[in-house]
Tab-separated table of C-alpha atoms in Angstrom:
chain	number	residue	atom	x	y	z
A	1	UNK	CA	0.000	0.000	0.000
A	2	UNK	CA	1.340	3.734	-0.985
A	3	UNK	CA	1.479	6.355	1.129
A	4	UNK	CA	-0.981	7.761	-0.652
A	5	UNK	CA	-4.060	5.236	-0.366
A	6	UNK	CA	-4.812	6.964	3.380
A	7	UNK	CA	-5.470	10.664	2.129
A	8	UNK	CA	-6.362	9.667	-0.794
A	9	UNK	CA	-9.707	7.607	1.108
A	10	UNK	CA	-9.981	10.538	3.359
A	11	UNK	CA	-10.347	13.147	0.406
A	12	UNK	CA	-13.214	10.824	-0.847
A	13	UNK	CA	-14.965	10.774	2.710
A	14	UNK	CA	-14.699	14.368	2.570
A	15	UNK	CA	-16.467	14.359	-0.332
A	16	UNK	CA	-19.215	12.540	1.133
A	17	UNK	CA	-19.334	14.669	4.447
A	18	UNK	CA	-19.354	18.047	2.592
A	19	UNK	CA	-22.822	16.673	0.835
A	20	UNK	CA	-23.943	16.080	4.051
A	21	UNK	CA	-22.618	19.699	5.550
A	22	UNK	CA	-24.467	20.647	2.464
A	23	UNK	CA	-27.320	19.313	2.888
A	24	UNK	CA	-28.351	20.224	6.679
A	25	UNK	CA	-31.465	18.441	6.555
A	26	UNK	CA	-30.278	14.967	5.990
A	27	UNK	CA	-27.755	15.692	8.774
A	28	UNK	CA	-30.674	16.646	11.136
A	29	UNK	CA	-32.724	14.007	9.662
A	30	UNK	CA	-29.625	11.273	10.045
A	31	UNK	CA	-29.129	11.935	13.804
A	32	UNK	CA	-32.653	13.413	15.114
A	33	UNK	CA	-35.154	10.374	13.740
A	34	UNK	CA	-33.410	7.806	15.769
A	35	UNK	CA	-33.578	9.728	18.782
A	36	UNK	CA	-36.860	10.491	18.359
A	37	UNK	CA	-38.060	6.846	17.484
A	38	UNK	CA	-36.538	6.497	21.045
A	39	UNK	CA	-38.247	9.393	22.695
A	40	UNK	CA	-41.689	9.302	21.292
A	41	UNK	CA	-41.890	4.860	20.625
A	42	UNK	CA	-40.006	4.205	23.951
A	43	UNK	CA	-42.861	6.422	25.868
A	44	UNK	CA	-45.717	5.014	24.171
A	45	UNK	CA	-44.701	1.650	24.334
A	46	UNK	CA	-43.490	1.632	28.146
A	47	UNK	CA	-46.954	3.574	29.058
A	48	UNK	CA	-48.578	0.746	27.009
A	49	UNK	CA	-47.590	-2.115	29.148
A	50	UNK	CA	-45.995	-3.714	26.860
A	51	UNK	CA	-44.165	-6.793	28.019
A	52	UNK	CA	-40.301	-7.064	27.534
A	53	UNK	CA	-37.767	-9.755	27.759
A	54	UNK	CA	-33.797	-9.436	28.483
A	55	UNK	CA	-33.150	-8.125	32.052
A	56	UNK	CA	-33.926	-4.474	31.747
A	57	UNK	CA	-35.342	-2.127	33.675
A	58	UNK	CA	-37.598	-0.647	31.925
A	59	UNK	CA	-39.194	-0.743	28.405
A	60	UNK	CA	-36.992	2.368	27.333
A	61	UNK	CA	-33.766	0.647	28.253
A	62	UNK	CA	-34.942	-2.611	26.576
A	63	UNK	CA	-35.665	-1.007	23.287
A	64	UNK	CA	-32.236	1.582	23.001
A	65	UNK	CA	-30.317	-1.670	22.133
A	66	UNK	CA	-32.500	-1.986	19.362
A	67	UNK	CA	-32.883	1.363	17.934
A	68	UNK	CA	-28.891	1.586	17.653
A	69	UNK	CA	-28.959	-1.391	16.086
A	70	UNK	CA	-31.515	-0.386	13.101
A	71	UNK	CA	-30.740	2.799	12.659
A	72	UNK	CA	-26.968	1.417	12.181
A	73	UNK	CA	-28.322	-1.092	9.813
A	74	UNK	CA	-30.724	1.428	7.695
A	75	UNK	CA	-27.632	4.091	7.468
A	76	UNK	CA	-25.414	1.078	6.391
A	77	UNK	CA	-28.047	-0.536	4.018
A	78	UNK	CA	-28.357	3.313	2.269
A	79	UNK	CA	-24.872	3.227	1.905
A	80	UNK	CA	-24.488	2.322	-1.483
A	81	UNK	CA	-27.749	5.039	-3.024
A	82	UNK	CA	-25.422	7.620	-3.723
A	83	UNK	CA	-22.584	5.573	-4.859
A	84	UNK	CA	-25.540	4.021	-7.521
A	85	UNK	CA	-26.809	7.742	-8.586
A	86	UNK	CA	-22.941	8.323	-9.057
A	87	UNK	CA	-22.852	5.542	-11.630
A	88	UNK	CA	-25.937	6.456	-12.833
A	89	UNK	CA	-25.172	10.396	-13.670
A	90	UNK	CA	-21.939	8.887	-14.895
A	91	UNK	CA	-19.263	10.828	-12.315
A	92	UNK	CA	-18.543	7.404	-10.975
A	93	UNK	CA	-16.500	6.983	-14.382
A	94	UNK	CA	-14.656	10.710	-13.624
A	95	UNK	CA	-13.557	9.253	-10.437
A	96	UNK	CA	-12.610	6.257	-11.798
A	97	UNK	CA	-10.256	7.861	-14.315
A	98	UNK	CA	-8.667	9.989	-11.626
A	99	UNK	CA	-5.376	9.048	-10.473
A	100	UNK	CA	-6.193	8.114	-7.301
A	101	UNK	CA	-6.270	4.064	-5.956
A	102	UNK	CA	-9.368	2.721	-7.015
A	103	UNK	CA	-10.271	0.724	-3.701
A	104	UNK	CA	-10.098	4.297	-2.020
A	105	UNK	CA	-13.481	5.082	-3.323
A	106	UNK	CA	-14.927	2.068	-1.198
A	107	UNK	CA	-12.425	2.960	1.836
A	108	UNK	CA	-14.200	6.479	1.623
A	109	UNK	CA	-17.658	5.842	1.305
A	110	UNK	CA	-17.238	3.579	4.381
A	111	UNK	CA	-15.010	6.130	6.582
A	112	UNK	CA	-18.423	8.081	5.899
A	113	UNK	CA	-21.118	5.153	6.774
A	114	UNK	CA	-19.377	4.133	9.820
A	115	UNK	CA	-18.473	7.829	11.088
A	116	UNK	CA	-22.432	9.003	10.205
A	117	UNK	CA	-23.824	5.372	11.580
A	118	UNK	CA	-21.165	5.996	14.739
A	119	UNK	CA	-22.747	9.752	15.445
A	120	UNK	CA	-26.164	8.233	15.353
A	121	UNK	CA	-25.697	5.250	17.361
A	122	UNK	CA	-23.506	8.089	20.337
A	123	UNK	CA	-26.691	10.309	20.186
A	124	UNK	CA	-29.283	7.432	20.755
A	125	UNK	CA	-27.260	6.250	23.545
A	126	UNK	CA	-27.057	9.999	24.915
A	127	UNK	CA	-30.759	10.821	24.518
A	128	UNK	CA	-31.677	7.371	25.650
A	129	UNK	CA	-29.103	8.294	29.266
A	130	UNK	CA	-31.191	11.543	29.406
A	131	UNK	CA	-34.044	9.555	29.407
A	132	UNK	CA	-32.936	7.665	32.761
A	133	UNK	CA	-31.334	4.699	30.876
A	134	UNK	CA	-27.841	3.595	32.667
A	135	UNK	CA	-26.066	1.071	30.400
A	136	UNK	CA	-24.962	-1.505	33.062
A	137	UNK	CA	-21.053	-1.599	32.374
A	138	UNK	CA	-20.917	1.878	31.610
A	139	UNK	CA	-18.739	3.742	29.033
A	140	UNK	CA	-16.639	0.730	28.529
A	141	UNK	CA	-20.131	-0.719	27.466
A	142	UNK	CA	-21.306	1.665	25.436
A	143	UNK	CA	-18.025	2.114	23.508
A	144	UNK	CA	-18.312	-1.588	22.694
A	145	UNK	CA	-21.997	-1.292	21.854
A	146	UNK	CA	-20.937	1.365	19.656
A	147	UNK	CA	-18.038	-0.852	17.883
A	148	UNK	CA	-20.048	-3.779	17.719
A	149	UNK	CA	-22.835	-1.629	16.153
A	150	UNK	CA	-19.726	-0.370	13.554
A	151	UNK	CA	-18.676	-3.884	13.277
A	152	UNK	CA	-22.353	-4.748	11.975
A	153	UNK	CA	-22.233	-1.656	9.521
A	154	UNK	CA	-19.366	-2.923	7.687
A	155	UNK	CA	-20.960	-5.846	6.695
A	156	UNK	CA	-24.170	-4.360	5.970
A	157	UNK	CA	-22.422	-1.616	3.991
A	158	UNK	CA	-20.830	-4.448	2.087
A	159	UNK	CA	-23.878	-5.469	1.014
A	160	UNK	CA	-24.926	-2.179	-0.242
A	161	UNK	CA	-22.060	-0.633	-1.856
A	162	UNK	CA	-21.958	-4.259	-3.923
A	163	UNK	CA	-25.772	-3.738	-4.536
A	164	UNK	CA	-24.851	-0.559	-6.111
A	165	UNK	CA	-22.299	-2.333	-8.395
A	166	UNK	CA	-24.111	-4.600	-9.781
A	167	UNK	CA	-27.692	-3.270	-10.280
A	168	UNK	CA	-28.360	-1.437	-13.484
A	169	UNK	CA	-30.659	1.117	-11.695
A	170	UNK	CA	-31.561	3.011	-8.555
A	171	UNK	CA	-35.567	1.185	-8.908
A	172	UNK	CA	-34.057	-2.500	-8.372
A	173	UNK	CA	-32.023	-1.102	-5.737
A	174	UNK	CA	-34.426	0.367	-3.303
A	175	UNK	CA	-36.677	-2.734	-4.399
A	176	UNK	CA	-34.403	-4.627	-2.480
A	177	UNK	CA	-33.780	-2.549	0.574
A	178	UNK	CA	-37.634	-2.568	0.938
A	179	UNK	CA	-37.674	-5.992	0.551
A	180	UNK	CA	-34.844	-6.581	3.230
A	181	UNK	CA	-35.931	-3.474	5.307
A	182	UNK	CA	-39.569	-3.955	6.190
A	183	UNK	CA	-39.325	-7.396	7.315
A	184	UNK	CA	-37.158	-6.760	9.671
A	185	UNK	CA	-38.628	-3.654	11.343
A	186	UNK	CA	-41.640	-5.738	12.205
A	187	UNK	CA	-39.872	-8.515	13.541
A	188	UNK	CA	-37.581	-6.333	15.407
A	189	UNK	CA	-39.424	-6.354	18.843
């Protein structure tokens, strides 16, 4: 490997941050929805008496384990959309031409999925503290929640990013995610 390849994936996970810094609403959108799936699902839920498995508490501390977990997997799942619209608009083939390694266009999209799917899961376990929940081995725990939640990403990401290499268009694309999405939010509990 040069000693190139690392800024080299960094410029490209700038690229995808400045979007984001560009586009305040997805950043908002990105970090506030989980939080509020948390907030307003976790209080309606726990005030519904709904029964719980797994040790906890409370219904809000049962459920923050799983809304780190699928908002990780939904960021990593959209991973590869913009990578696809890329291809599709045809600056995918710009980049590719570049002299730049090609593998750092991968490296940098996931930099960005993991950093963004990182932020999200650090808020939800923040909001979810605020909210009286006290993660039993404390920050030692919820770093390794947060890494195993990263961990998960990668794969997931995997998935998507190859998704948006081999599909011809961005319809089959999200035809799949809805058919591997929806599923799982209902089964979920």
């Amino acid at each position: 490997m040069s000693m190139t390849y690392a800024p080299e994936t960094w410029a490209i996970a700038r690229r995808w941050f400045w979007h984001l810094r560009h586009d305040p609403m997805q950043l908002v959108a990105a970090v506030a929805q989980p939080a509020l799936w948390l907030v307003l699902f976790g209080n309606l839920f726990a005030g519904a008496g709904v029964r719980f498995t797994g040790g906890a508490p409370d219904y809000i501390s049962f459920m923050t384990a799983g809304v780190v977990v699928m908002t990780v997997f939904n960021s990593a799942i959209s991973g590869g959309i913009e990578v696809l619209f890329d291809r599709e608009q045809g600056f995918h083939d710009r980049l590719l031409a570049a002299p730049i390694h090609r593998t750092t266009l991968l490296a940098g999209r996931y930099v960005y999925i993991l950093a963004l799917s990182a932020l999200q899961g650090a808020v939800i376990l923040g909001v979810a503290m605020l909210m009286g929940v006290r993660i039993a081995t404390g920050a030692p725990g919820a770093i390794v929640t947060l890494l195993i939640a990263v961990l998960m990403g990668i794969g997931i990401a995997t998935l998507s990013l190859a998704l948006a290499f081999v599909l011809k268009g961005h319809g089959a694309f999200f035809g799949i995610i809805v058919l591997i999405n929806l599923p799982l939010v209902f089964i979920s509990s």
